[in-house]
Coordinates of C-alpha atoms and ligand atoms in Angstrom, one line a residue:
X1 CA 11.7 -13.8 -0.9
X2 CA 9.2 -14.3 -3.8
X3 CA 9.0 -12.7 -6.9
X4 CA 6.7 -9.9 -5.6
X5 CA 8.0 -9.4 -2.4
X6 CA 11.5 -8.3 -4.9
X7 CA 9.8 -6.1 -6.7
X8 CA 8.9 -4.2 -3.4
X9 CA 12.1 -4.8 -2.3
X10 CA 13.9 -2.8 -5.2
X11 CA 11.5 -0.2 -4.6
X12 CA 12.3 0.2 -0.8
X13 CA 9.7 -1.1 0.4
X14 CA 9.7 -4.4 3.0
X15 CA 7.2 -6.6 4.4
X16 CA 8.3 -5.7 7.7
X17 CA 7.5 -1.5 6.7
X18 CA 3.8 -2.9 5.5
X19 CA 3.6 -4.6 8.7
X20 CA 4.1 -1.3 10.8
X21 CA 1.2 0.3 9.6
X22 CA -0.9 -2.8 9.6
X23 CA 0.0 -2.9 13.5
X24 CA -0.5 0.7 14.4
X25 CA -4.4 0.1 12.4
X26 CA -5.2 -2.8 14.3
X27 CA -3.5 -2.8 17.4
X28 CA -6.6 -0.7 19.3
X29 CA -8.7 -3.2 18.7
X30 CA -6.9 -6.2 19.6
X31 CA -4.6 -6.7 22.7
X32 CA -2.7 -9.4 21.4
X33 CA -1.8 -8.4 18.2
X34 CA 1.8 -9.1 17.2
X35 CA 3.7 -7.5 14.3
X36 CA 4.4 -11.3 13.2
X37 CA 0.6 -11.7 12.3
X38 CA 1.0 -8.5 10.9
X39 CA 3.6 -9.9 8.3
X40 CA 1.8 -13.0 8.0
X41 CA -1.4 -11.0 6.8
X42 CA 0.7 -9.1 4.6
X43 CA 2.2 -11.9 2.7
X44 CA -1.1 -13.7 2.5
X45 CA -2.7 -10.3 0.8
X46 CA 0.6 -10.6 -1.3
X47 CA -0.3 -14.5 -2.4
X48 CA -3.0 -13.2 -4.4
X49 CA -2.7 -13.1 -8.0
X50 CA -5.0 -9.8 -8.6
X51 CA -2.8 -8.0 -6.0
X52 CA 0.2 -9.1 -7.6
X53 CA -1.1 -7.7 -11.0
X54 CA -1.9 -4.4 -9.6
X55 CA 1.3 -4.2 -7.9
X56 CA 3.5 -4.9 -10.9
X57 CA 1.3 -2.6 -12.6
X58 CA 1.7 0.4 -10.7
X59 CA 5.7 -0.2 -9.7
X60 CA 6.4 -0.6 -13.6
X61 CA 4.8 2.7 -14.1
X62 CA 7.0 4.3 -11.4
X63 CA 9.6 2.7 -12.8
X64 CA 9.3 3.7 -16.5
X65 CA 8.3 7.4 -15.4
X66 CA 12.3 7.4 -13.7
X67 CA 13.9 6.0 -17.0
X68 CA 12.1 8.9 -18.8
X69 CA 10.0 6.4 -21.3
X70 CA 6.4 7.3 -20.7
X71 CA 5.0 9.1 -23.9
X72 CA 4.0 12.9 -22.7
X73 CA 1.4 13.8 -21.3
X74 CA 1.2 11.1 -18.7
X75 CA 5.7 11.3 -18.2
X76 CA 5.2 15.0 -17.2
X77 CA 1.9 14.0 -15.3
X78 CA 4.1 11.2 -13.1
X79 CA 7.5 13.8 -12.9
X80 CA 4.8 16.6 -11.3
X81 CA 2.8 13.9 -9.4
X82 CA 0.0 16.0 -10.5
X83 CA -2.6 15.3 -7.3
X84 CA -5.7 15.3 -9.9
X85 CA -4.2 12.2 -11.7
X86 CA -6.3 9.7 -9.6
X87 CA -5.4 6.8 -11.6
X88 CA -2.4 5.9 -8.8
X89 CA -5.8 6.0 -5.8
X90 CA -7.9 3.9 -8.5
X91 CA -5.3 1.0 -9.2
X92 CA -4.6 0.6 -5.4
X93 CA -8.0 0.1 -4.7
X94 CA -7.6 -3.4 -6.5
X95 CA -6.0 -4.8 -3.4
X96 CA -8.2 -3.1 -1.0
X97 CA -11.0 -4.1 -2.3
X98 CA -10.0 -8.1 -2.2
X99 CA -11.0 -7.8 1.9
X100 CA -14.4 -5.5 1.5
X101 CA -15.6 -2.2 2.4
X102 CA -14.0 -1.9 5.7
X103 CA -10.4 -1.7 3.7
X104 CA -11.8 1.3 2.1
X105 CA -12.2 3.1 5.2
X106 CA -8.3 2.0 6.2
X107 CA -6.7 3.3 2.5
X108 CA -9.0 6.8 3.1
X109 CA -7.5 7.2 6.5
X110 CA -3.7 6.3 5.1
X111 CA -4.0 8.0 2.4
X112 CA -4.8 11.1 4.5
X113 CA -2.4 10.5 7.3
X114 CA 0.5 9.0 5.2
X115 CA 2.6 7.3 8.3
X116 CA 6.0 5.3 8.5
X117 CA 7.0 3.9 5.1
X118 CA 4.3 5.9 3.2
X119 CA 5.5 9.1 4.2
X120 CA 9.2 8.1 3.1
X121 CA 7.8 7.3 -0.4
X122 CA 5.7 10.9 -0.9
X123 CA 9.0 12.7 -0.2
X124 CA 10.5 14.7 -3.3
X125 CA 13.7 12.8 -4.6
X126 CA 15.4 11.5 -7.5
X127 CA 12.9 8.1 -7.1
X128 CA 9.5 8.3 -8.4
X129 CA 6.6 6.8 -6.1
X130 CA 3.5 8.1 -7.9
X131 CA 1.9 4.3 -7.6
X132 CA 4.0 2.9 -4.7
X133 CA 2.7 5.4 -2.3
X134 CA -0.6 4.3 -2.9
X135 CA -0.1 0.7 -3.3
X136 CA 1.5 0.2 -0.1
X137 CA -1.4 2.2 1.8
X138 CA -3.6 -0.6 -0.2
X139 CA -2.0 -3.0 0.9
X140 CA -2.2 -2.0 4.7
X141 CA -5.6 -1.5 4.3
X142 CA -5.8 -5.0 3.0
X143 CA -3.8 -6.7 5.3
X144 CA -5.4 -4.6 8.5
X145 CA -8.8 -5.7 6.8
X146 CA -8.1 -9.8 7.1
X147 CA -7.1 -9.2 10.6
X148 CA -10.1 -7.2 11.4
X149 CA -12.4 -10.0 9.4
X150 CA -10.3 -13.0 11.6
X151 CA -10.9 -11.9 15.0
X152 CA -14.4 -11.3 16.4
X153 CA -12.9 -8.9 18.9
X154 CA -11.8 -6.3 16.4
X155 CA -14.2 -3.4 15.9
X156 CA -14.4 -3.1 11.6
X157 CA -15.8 0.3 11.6
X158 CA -13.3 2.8 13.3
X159 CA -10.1 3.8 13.0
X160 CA -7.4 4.6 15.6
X161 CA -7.9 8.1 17.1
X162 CA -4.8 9.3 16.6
X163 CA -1.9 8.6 13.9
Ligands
MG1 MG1 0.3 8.5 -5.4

Protein backbone atom coordinates (compact mmCIF):
# COMPACT_ATOMS: atom_id res chain seq x y z
CA UNK A 1 0.00 0.00 0.00
CA UNK A 2 1.68 3.43 -0.62
CA UNK A 3 1.94 6.30 1.43
CA UNK A 4 -1.32 7.83 0.08
CA UNK A 5 -3.28 4.99 -0.37
CA UNK A 6 -2.67 4.79 4.05
CA UNK A 7 -3.72 7.83 4.49
CA UNK A 8 -7.15 6.86 2.88
CA UNK A 9 -6.88 3.82 4.47
CA UNK A 10 -6.93 5.38 8.12
CA UNK A 11 -9.70 7.43 7.07
CA UNK A 12 -11.94 4.44 5.82
CA UNK A 13 -11.66 4.76 2.71
CA UNK A 14 -10.20 1.89 0.05
CA UNK A 15 -9.20 1.72 -3.37
CA UNK A 16 -11.63 -0.87 -3.91
CA UNK A 17 -14.74 1.76 -2.37
CA UNK A 18 -13.31 4.44 -5.07
CA UNK A 19 -13.48 1.79 -7.56
CA UNK A 20 -17.33 1.17 -7.03
CA UNK A 21 -18.32 4.36 -7.95
CA UNK A 22 -15.84 4.69 -10.77
CA UNK A 23 -17.70 1.40 -12.09
CA UNK A 24 -21.30 2.39 -11.56
CA UNK A 25 -20.14 5.98 -13.77
CA UNK A 26 -18.65 4.20 -16.51
CA UNK A 27 -20.12 0.95 -16.79
CA UNK A 28 -23.19 2.41 -19.25
CA UNK A 29 -20.92 3.25 -21.59
CA UNK A 30 -18.61 0.46 -21.84
CA UNK A 31 -19.63 -3.26 -21.88
CA UNK A 32 -16.49 -4.56 -20.86
CA UNK A 33 -15.56 -2.61 -18.08
CA UNK A 34 -14.21 -4.43 -15.07
CA UNK A 35 -13.92 -3.12 -11.51
CA UNK A 36 -10.06 -4.14 -11.89
CA UNK A 37 -9.59 -1.24 -14.50
CA UNK A 38 -11.52 0.59 -12.24
CA UNK A 39 -8.76 0.23 -9.41
CA UNK A 40 -6.12 0.53 -11.88
CA UNK A 41 -7.54 4.08 -12.90
CA UNK A 42 -7.82 4.93 -9.39
CA UNK A 43 -4.25 4.27 -8.40
CA UNK A 44 -2.90 5.95 -11.53
CA UNK A 45 -5.08 9.31 -10.56
CA UNK A 46 -3.52 8.51 -7.01
CA UNK A 47 0.31 8.52 -8.65
CA UNK A 48 -0.05 12.06 -9.24
CA UNK A 49 1.76 14.39 -7.12
CA UNK A 50 -0.94 17.44 -7.25
CA UNK A 51 -3.66 14.80 -6.23
CA UNK A 52 -1.56 13.56 -3.57
CA UNK A 53 -1.16 17.21 -2.22
CA UNK A 54 -4.73 17.92 -2.27
CA UNK A 55 -5.46 14.78 -0.64
CA UNK A 56 -3.15 15.22 2.28
CA UNK A 57 -4.45 18.58 2.42
CA UNK A 58 -8.01 18.04 2.92
CA UNK A 59 -7.61 14.62 5.27
CA UNK A 60 -5.20 16.70 7.56
CA UNK A 61 -7.85 19.24 7.90
CA UNK A 62 -10.45 16.47 8.83
CA UNK A 63 -8.14 15.22 10.90
CA UNK A 64 -7.12 18.34 13.04
CA UNK A 65 -10.94 19.55 13.12
CA UNK A 66 -11.41 15.72 15.26
CA UNK A 67 -8.44 16.58 17.64
CA UNK A 68 -10.12 19.90 18.29
CA UNK A 69 -6.86 22.09 17.06
CA UNK A 70 -8.21 24.31 14.37
CA UNK A 71 -8.28 28.07 15.63
CA UNK A 72 -12.23 29.14 15.69
CA UNK A 73 -13.94 30.16 13.36
CA UNK A 74 -13.03 27.62 10.83
CA UNK A 75 -13.01 24.44 14.04
CA UNK A 76 -16.80 25.34 14.60
CA UNK A 77 -17.16 25.82 10.72
CA UNK A 78 -15.73 21.95 10.23
CA UNK A 79 -17.74 20.47 13.66
CA UNK A 80 -21.20 22.08 11.87
CA UNK A 81 -20.07 21.12 8.35
CA UNK A 82 -21.52 24.40 7.54
CA UNK A 83 -22.81 23.70 3.68
CA UNK A 84 -21.76 27.43 2.62
CA UNK A 85 -18.01 26.60 3.45
CA UNK A 86 -17.10 25.64 -0.11
CA UNK A 87 -13.57 25.43 0.36
CA UNK A 88 -13.96 21.33 0.94
CA UNK A 89 -15.88 21.43 -3.17
CA UNK A 90 -12.90 23.91 -4.19
CA UNK A 91 -9.80 21.72 -2.96
CA UNK A 92 -11.41 18.51 -4.54
CA UNK A 93 -11.65 20.05 -7.73
CA UNK A 94 -7.70 19.87 -7.83
CA UNK A 95 -7.93 16.15 -8.78
CA UNK A 96 -10.84 16.52 -10.99
CA UNK A 97 -9.55 18.87 -12.89
CA UNK A 98 -6.08 16.81 -13.72
CA UNK A 99 -8.54 14.67 -16.48
CA UNK A 100 -10.58 17.95 -17.96
CA UNK A 101 -13.99 19.27 -18.09
CA UNK A 102 -15.77 16.03 -18.40
CA UNK A 103 -14.62 15.19 -14.60
CA UNK A 104 -16.46 18.20 -13.64
CA UNK A 105 -19.64 17.01 -14.86
CA UNK A 106 -18.89 13.39 -12.85
CA UNK A 107 -17.92 15.37 -9.21
CA UNK A 108 -21.46 17.68 -9.82
CA UNK A 109 -23.46 14.49 -10.32
CA UNK A 110 -21.53 12.73 -7.02
CA UNK A 111 -21.65 15.37 -5.19
CA UNK A 112 -25.52 15.49 -5.72
CA UNK A 113 -26.20 11.82 -5.58
CA UNK A 114 -23.60 10.89 -2.80
CA UNK A 115 -23.54 6.80 -3.47
CA UNK A 116 -21.59 3.85 -1.82
CA UNK A 117 -18.61 5.05 0.13
CA UNK A 118 -19.58 8.82 -0.12
CA UNK A 119 -22.66 8.38 1.53
CA UNK A 120 -20.94 6.41 4.51
CA UNK A 121 -18.57 9.54 4.96
CA UNK A 122 -21.57 12.36 5.00
CA UNK A 123 -23.25 10.44 7.89
CA UNK A 124 -23.13 12.31 11.40
CA UNK A 125 -20.63 10.49 13.75
CA UNK A 126 -17.87 10.98 16.02
CA UNK A 127 -15.32 11.12 12.61
CA UNK A 128 -15.16 14.24 10.81
CA UNK A 129 -15.33 14.04 6.79
CA UNK A 130 -15.83 17.65 5.86
CA UNK A 131 -12.82 17.18 2.99
CA UNK A 132 -12.93 13.34 2.60
CA UNK A 133 -16.48 13.39 1.31
CA UNK A 134 -15.46 15.47 -1.34
CA UNK A 135 -12.20 14.26 -2.13
CA UNK A 136 -13.23 10.90 -2.79
CA UNK A 137 -16.18 12.10 -5.13
CA UNK A 138 -12.94 13.84 -6.96
CA UNK A 139 -11.36 11.32 -7.22
CA UNK A 140 -14.14 9.13 -8.99
CA UNK A 141 -14.66 11.77 -11.10
CA UNK A 142 -11.08 11.58 -11.97
CA UNK A 143 -10.60 8.15 -12.24
CA UNK A 144 -14.15 7.70 -14.37
CA UNK A 145 -12.64 10.69 -16.52
CA UNK A 146 -9.28 8.56 -17.75
CA UNK A 147 -11.45 5.74 -18.54
CA UNK A 148 -13.90 7.79 -20.45
CA UNK A 149 -10.67 9.71 -22.28
CA UNK A 150 -9.10 5.78 -22.98
CA UNK A 151 -11.82 4.24 -24.75
CA UNK A 152 -13.29 5.70 -27.93
CA UNK A 153 -16.57 3.90 -27.13
CA UNK A 154 -17.32 5.79 -23.93
CA UNK A 155 -19.75 8.67 -24.41
CA UNK A 156 -17.85 11.81 -22.29
CA UNK A 157 -20.85 13.97 -21.99
CA UNK A 158 -23.67 12.00 -19.99
CA UNK A 159 -24.10 10.52 -16.97
CA UNK A 160 -25.93 7.30 -15.98
CA UNK A 161 -29.67 7.82 -15.76
CA UNK A 162 -30.18 6.54 -12.61
CA UNK A 163 -27.92 6.33 -9.29
MG1 LIG B 1 -17.77 18.12 2.27
Amino acid sequence: MTGIESWLARRGVTVEDVAEIVFSLQRPYNADLNIVECEESVRAVLEKREVQYVLYTGIAMDELAERRLLPQPLQAIMEKDESLYGVDETLALGITNVYGMIGLTSFGYLDKVKPGIIRQLNLKGEKIHVFLDDLVAGLAAAASARIAHGDPKANQYHLPDSP
